[in-house]
Short mmCIF file of C-alpha atoms in Angstrom, two decimals:
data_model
loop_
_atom_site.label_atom_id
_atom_site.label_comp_id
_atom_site.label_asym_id
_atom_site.label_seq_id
_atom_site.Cartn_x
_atom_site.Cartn_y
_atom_site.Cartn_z
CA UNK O 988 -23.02 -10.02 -4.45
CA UNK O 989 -26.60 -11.08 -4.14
CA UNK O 990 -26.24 -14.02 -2.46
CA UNK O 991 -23.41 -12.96 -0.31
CA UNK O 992 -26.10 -10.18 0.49
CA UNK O 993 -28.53 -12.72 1.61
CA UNK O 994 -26.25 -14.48 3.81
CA UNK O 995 -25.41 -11.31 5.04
CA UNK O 996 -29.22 -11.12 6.11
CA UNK O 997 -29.83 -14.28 7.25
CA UNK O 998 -26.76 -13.83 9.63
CA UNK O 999 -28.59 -10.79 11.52
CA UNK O 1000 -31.18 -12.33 11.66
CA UNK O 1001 -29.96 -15.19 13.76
CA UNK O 1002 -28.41 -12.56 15.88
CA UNK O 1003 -24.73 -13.56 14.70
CA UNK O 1004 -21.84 -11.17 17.10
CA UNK O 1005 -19.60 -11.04 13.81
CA UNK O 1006 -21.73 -9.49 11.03
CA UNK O 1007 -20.12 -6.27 11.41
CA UNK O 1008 -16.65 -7.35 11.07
CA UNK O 1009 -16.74 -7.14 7.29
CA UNK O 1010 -17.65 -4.85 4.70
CA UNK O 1011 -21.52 -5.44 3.81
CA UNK O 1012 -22.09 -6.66 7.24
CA UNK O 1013 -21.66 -3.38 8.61
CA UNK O 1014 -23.80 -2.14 5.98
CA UNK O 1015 -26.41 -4.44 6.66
CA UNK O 1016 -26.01 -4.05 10.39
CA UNK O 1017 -26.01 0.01 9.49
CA UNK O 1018 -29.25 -0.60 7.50
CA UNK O 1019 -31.98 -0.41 10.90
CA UNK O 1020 -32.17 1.99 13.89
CA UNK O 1021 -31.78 -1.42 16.11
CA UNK O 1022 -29.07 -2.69 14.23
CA UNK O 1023 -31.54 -5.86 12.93
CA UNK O 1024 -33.85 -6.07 9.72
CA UNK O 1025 -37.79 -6.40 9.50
CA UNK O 1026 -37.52 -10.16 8.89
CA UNK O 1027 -40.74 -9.59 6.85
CA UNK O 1028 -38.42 -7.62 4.46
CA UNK O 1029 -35.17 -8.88 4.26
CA UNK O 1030 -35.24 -7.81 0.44
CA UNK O 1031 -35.93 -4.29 1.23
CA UNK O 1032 -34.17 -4.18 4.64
CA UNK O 1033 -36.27 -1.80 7.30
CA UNK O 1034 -35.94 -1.01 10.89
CA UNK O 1035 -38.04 -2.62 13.36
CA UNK O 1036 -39.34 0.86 14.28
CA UNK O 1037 -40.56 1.08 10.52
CA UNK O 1038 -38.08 3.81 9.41
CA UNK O 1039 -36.44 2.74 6.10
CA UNK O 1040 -32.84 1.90 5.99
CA UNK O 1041 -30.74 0.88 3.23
CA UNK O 1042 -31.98 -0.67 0.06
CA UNK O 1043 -30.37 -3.89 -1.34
CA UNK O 1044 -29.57 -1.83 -4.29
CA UNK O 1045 -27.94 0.44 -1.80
CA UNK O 1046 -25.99 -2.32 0.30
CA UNK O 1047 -24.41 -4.14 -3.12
CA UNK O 1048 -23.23 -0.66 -4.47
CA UNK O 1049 -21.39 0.45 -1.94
CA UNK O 1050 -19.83 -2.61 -1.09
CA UNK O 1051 -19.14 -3.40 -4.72
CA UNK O 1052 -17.21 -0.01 -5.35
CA UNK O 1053 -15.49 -0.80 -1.75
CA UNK O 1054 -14.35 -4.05 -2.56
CA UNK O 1055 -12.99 -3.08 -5.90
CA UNK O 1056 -11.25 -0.05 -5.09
CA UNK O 1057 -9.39 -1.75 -2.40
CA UNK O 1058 -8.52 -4.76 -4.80
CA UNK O 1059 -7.24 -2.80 -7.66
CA UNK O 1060 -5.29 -0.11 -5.71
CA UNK O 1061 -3.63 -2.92 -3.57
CA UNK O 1062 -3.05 -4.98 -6.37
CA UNK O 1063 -1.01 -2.34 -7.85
CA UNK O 1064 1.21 -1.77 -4.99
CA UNK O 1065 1.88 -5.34 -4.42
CA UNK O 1066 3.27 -5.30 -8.16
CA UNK O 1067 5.01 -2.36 -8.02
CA UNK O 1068 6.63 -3.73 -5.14
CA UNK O 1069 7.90 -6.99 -5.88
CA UNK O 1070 9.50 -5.48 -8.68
CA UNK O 1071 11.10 -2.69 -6.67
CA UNK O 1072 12.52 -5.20 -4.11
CA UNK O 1073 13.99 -7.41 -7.08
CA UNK O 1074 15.51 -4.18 -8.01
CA UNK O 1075 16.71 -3.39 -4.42
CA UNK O 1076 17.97 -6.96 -3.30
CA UNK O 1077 19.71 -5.25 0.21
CA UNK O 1078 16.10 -4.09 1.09
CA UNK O 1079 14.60 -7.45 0.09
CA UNK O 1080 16.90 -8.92 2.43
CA UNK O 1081 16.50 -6.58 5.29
CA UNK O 1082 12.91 -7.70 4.63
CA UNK O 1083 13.26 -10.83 4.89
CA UNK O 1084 15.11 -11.14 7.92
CA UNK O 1085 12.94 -9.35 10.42
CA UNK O 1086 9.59 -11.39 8.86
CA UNK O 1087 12.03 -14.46 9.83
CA UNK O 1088 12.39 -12.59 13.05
CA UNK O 1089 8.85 -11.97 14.07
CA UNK O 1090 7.40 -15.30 12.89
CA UNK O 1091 10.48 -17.74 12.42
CA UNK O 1092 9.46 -20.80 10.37
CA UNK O 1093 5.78 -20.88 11.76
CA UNK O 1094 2.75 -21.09 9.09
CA UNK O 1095 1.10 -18.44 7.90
CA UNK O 1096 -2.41 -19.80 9.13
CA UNK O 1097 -1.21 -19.81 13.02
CA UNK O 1098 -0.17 -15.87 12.67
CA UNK O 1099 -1.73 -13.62 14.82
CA UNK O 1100 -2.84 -10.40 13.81
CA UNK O 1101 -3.28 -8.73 17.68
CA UNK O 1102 0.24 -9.92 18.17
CA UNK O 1103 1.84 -9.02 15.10
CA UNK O 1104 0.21 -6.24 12.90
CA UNK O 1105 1.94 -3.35 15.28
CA UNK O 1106 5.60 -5.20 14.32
CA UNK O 1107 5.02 -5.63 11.19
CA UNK O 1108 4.19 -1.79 10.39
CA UNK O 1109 6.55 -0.45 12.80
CA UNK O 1110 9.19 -1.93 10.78
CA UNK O 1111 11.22 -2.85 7.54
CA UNK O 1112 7.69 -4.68 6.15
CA UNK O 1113 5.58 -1.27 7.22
CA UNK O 1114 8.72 0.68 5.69
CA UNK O 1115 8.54 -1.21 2.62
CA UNK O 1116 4.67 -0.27 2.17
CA UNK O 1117 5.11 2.95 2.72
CA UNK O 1118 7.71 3.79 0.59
CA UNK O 1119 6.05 2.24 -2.17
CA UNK O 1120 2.78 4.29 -1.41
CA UNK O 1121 5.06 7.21 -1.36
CA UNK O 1122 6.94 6.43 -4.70
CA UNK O 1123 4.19 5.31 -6.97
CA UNK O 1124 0.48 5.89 -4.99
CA UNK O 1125 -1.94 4.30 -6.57
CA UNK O 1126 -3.87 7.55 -7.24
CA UNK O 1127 -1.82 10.23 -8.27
CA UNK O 1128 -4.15 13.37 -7.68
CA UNK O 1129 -6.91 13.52 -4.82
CA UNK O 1130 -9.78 15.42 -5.79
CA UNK O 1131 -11.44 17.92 -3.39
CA UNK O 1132 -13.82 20.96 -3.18
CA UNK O 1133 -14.61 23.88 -0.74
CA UNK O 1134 -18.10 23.41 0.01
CA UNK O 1135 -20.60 25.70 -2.00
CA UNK O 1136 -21.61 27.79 0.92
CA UNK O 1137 -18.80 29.62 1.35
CA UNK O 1138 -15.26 30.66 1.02
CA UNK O 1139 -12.17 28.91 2.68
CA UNK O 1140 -8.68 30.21 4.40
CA UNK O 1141 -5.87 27.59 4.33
CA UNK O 1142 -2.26 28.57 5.22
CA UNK O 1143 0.54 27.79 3.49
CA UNK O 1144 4.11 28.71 4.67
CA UNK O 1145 2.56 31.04 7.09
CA UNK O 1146 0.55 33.08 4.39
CA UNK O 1147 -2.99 33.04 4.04
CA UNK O 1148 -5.19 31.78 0.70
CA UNK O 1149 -8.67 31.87 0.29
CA UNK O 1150 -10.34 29.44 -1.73
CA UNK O 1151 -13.73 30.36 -2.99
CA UNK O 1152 -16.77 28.50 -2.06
CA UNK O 1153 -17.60 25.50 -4.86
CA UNK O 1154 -13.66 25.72 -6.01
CA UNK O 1155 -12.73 22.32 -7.44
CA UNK O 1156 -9.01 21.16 -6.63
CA UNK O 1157 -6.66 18.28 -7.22
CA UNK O 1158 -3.98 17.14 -4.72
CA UNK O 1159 -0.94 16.40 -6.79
CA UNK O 1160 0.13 13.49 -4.91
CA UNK O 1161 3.35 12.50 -6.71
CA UNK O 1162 4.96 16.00 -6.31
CA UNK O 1163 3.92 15.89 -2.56
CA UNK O 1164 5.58 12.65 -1.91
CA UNK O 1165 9.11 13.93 -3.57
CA UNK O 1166 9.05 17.37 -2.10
CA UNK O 1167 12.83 17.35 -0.38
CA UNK O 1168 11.01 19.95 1.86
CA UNK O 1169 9.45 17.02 3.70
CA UNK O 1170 11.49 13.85 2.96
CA UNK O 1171 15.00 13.10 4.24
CA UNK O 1172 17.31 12.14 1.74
CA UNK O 1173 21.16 10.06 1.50
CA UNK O 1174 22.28 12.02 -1.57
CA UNK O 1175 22.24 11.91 -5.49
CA UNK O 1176 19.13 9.88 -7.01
CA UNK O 1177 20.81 6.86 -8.81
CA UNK O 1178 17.68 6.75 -10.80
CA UNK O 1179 16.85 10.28 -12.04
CA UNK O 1180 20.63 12.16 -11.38
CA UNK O 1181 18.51 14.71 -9.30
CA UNK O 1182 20.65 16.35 -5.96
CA UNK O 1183 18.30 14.22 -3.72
CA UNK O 1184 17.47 10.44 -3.79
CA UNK O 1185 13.19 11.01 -3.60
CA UNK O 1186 13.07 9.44 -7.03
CA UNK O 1187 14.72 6.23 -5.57
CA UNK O 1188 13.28 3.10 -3.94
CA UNK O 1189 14.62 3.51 -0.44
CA UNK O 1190 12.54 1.58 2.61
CA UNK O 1191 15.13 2.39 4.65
CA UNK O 1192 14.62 6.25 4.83
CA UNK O 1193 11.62 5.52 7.08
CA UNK O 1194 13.28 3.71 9.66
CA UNK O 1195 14.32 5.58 13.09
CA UNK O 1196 17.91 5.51 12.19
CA UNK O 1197 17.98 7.00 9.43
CA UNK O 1198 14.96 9.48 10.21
CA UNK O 1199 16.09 11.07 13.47
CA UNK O 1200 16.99 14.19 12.52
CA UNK O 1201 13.69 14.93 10.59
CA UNK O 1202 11.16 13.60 12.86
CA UNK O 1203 8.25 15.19 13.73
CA UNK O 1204 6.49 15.72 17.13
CA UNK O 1205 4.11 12.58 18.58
CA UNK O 1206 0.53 13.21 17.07
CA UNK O 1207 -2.20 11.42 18.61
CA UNK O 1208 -4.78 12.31 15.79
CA UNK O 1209 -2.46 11.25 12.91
CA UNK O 1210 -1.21 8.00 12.12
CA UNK O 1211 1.06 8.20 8.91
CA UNK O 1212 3.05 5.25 8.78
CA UNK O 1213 0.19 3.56 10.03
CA UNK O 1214 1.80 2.06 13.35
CA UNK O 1215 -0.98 2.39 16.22
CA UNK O 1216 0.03 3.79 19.46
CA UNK O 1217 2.51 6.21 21.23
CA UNK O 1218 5.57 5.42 20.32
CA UNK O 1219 4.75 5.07 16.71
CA UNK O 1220 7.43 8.05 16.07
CA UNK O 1221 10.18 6.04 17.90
CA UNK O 1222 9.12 3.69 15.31
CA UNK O 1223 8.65 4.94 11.73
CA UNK O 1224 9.87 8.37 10.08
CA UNK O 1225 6.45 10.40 10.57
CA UNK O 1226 6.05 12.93 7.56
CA UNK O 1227 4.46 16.73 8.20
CA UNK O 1228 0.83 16.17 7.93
CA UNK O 1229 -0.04 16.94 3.88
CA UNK O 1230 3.65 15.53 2.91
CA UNK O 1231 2.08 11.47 2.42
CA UNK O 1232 -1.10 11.24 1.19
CA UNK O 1233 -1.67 7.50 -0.46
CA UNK O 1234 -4.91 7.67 1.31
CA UNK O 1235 -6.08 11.20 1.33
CA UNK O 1236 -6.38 12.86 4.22
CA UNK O 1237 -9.26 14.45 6.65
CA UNK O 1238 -12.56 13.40 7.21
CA UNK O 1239 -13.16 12.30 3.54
CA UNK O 1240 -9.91 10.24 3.68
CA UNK O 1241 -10.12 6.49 2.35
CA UNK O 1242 -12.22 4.00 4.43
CA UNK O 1243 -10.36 1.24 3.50
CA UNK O 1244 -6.88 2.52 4.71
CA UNK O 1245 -6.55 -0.58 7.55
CA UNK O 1246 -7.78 -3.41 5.58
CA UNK O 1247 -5.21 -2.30 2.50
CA UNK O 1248 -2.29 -2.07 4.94
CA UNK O 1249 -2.86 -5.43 6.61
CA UNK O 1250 -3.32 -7.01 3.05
CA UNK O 1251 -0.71 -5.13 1.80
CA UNK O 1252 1.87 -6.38 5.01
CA UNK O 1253 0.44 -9.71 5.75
CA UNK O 1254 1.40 -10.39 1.49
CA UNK O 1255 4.80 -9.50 2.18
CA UNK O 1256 5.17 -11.10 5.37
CA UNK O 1257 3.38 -14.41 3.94
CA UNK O 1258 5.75 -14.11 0.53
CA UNK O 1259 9.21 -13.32 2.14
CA UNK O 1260 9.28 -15.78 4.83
CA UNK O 1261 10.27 -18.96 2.50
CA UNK O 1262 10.74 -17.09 -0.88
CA UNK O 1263 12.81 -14.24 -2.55
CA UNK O 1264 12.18 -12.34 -5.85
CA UNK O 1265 14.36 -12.23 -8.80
CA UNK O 1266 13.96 -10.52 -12.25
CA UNK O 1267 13.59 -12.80 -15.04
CA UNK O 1268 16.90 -12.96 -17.26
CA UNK O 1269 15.41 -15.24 -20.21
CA UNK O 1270 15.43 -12.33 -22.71
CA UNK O 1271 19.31 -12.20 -22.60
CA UNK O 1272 20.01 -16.31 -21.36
CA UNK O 1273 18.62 -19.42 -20.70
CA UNK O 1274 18.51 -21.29 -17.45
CA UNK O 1275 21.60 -23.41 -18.27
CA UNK O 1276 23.30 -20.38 -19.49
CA UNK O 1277 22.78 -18.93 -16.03
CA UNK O 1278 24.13 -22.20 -14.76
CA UNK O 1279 27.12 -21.80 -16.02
CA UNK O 1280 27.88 -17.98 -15.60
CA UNK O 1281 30.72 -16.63 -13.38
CA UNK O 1282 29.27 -14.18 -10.92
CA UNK O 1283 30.65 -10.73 -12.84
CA UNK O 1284 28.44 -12.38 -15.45
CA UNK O 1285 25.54 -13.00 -13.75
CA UNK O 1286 25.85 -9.46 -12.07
CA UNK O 1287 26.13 -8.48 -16.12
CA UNK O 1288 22.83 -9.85 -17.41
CA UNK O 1289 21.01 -8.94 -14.02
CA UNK O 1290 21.40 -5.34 -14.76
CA UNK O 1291 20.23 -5.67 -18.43
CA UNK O 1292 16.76 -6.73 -16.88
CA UNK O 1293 17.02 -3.98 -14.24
CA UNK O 1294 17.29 -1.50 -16.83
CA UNK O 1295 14.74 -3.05 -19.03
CA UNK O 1296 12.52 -2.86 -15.99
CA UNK O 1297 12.86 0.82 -14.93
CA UNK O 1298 11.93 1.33 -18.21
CA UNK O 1299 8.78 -0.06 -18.34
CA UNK O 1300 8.12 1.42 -14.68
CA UNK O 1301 8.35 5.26 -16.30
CA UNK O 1302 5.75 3.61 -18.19
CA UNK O 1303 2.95 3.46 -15.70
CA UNK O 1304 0.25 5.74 -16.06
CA UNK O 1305 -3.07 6.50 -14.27
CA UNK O 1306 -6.33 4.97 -15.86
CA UNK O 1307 -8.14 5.73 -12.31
CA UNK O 1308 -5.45 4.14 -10.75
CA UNK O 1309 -1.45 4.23 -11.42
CA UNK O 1310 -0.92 1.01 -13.32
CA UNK O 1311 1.26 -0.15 -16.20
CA UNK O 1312 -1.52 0.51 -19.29
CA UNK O 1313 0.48 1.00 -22.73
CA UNK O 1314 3.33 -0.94 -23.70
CA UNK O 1315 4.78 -4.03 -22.40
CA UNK O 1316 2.90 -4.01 -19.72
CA UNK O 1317 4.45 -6.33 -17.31
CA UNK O 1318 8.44 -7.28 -16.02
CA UNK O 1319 9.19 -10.62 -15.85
CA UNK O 1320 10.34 -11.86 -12.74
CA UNK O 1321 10.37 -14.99 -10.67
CA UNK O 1322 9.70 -16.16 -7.05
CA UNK O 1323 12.91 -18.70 -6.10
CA UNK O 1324 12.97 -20.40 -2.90
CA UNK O 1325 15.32 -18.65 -0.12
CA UNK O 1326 18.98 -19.96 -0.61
CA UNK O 1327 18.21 -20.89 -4.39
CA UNK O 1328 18.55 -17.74 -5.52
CA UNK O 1329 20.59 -17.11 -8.85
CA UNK O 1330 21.13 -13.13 -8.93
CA UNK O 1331 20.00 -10.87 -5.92
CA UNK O 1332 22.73 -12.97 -3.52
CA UNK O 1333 25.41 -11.39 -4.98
CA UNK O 1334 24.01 -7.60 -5.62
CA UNK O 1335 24.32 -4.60 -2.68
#
């Protein structure tokens, strides 16, 4: 962090255009009235008026804490995920087609983000992201406070609560995201029993088609499925404002919201075009065993290791983030190359 610090410097100083396109550059950009350092201090960055900026000390936190937050939390989702869409192989495939659709056979390194990012999150891959934020976010309960100078009046349902001034609160997250208030649902939950599917991974539900009748008016000042524009409701189901909350909400909400969507969409875009996802079988049969399976059989042994892997799912738990901690703390699965694949080909 140090030295990535100093380069950070040095680039200001030489008057570079894209410092502030990345996380300490902006600090270090941030760190002076004039938006350069006292080259006489670079180690204890100062404005060229003499006012004192940011320390070092001050630059490498922040950025540190940043950088790892957005890793971790990211991370998670990512897993959670790929194992959801080996679970869900009619999803995976829906997801696969439209990244074939929007960037055909074309390499990764020749995608363009000012040309793509808006299809990508307008569609199945931004529906996929954001029903995995909604089923497991990676922080389960928001912490917030009413400030200690005085009292506060929400409304809720039309009725009035004040919260005292220096009240402490947690927003439960989880329950918010499977309220049936809020969410449209296709029926009974195949994974919990309950009257309404919440509990299920469905991408689908935030697609236009099967959204209509619960959409919400345009909002310019909120973007929840994280399509920019106006027609981002033609788009993507757009929950009330409270109902999603994988990055908070307000003035206080997560600073890294963009730059975790666009990793979170440009690793399923980059994944999906040339490969699928399968659950690992070799706890029940080998590879040749596979080989020689009828499909009934095959269909058999696949849902052995999609039982075994809801159950270590129910498993995760939050250690700062939601994350598989106790147990067996991973599923098996493999990446196969699109057309070699031995299970999810055959499963609806």
């Amino acid at each position: 962090m140090e030295e990535l610090l100093e380069k950070k410097v040095e680039a200001e100083l030489a008057g570079e255009k894209t410092l502030g396109m990345d996380i300490m550059g902006a600090l270090v950009k941030s760190a002076t009235d004039e938006g350069r350092p006292n080259q006489k201090s670079p180690g204890q960055l100062e404005s060229n008026q003499g006012k004192r900026g940011l320390t070092d000390e001050n630059i490498i936190g922040n950025s540190f804490v940043m950088l790892l937050a957005g890793h971790e939390t990211t991370a998670n989702t990512i897993h959670f995920a790929l194992m959801e869409l080996a679970m869900n192989p009619g999803a995976q495939r829906n997801l696969q087609k439209e990244v074939r659709t929007i960037f055909g056979d074309s390499e990764p390194k020749t995608w363009d983000y000012a040309d793509s990012v808006n299809k990508l999150l307008g569609g199945m891959v931004g529906a996929v992201m954001n029903e995995m934020l909604r089923l497991m976010p990676p922080v389960t309960n928001i912490p917030k406070s009413v400030s200690a100078n005085q009292d506060q009046t929400i409304v809720v349902d039309g009725e009035k609560h004040t919260l005292p001034k220096g009240l402490y609160i947690n927003f439960n997250v989880v329950g918010a995201h499977r309220n049936p208030k809020y969410w449209p649902s296709r029926g009974v939950s195949k994974v919990s029993g309950k009257s309404d599917d919440l509990d299920d991974f469905i991408p689908e539900r935030w697609l236009r088609e099967d959204a209509a009748n619960h959409m919400e008016e345009d909002s310019e000042e909120e973007d929840f499925g994280g399509f920019t524009g106006k027609s981002s409701s033609a788009q993507l189901f757009r929950p009330p404002r409270g109902a999603f909350l994988p990055f908070s909400d307000g003035p206080r909400s997560c600073l890294g919201r963009r730059l975790a969507q666009v990793e979170l969409i440009a690793v399923l875009a980059v994944i999906f075009q040339k490969y699928s996802i399968e659950l690992a079988v070799d706890e029940w049969a080998s590879d040749e065993e596979v080989a020689k399976m009828s499909v009934p059989e095959k269909l058999e042994v696949y849902a052995k290791a999609s039982k075994k892997a809801r159950e270590v799912i129910r498993t995760a738990s939050s250690m700062i983030t939601l994350k598989l901690n106790f147990g067996q703390t991973y599923i098996p699965a493999r990446l196969v190359k699109k057309g070699e694949e031995r299970f999810i080909r055959y499963i609806e």
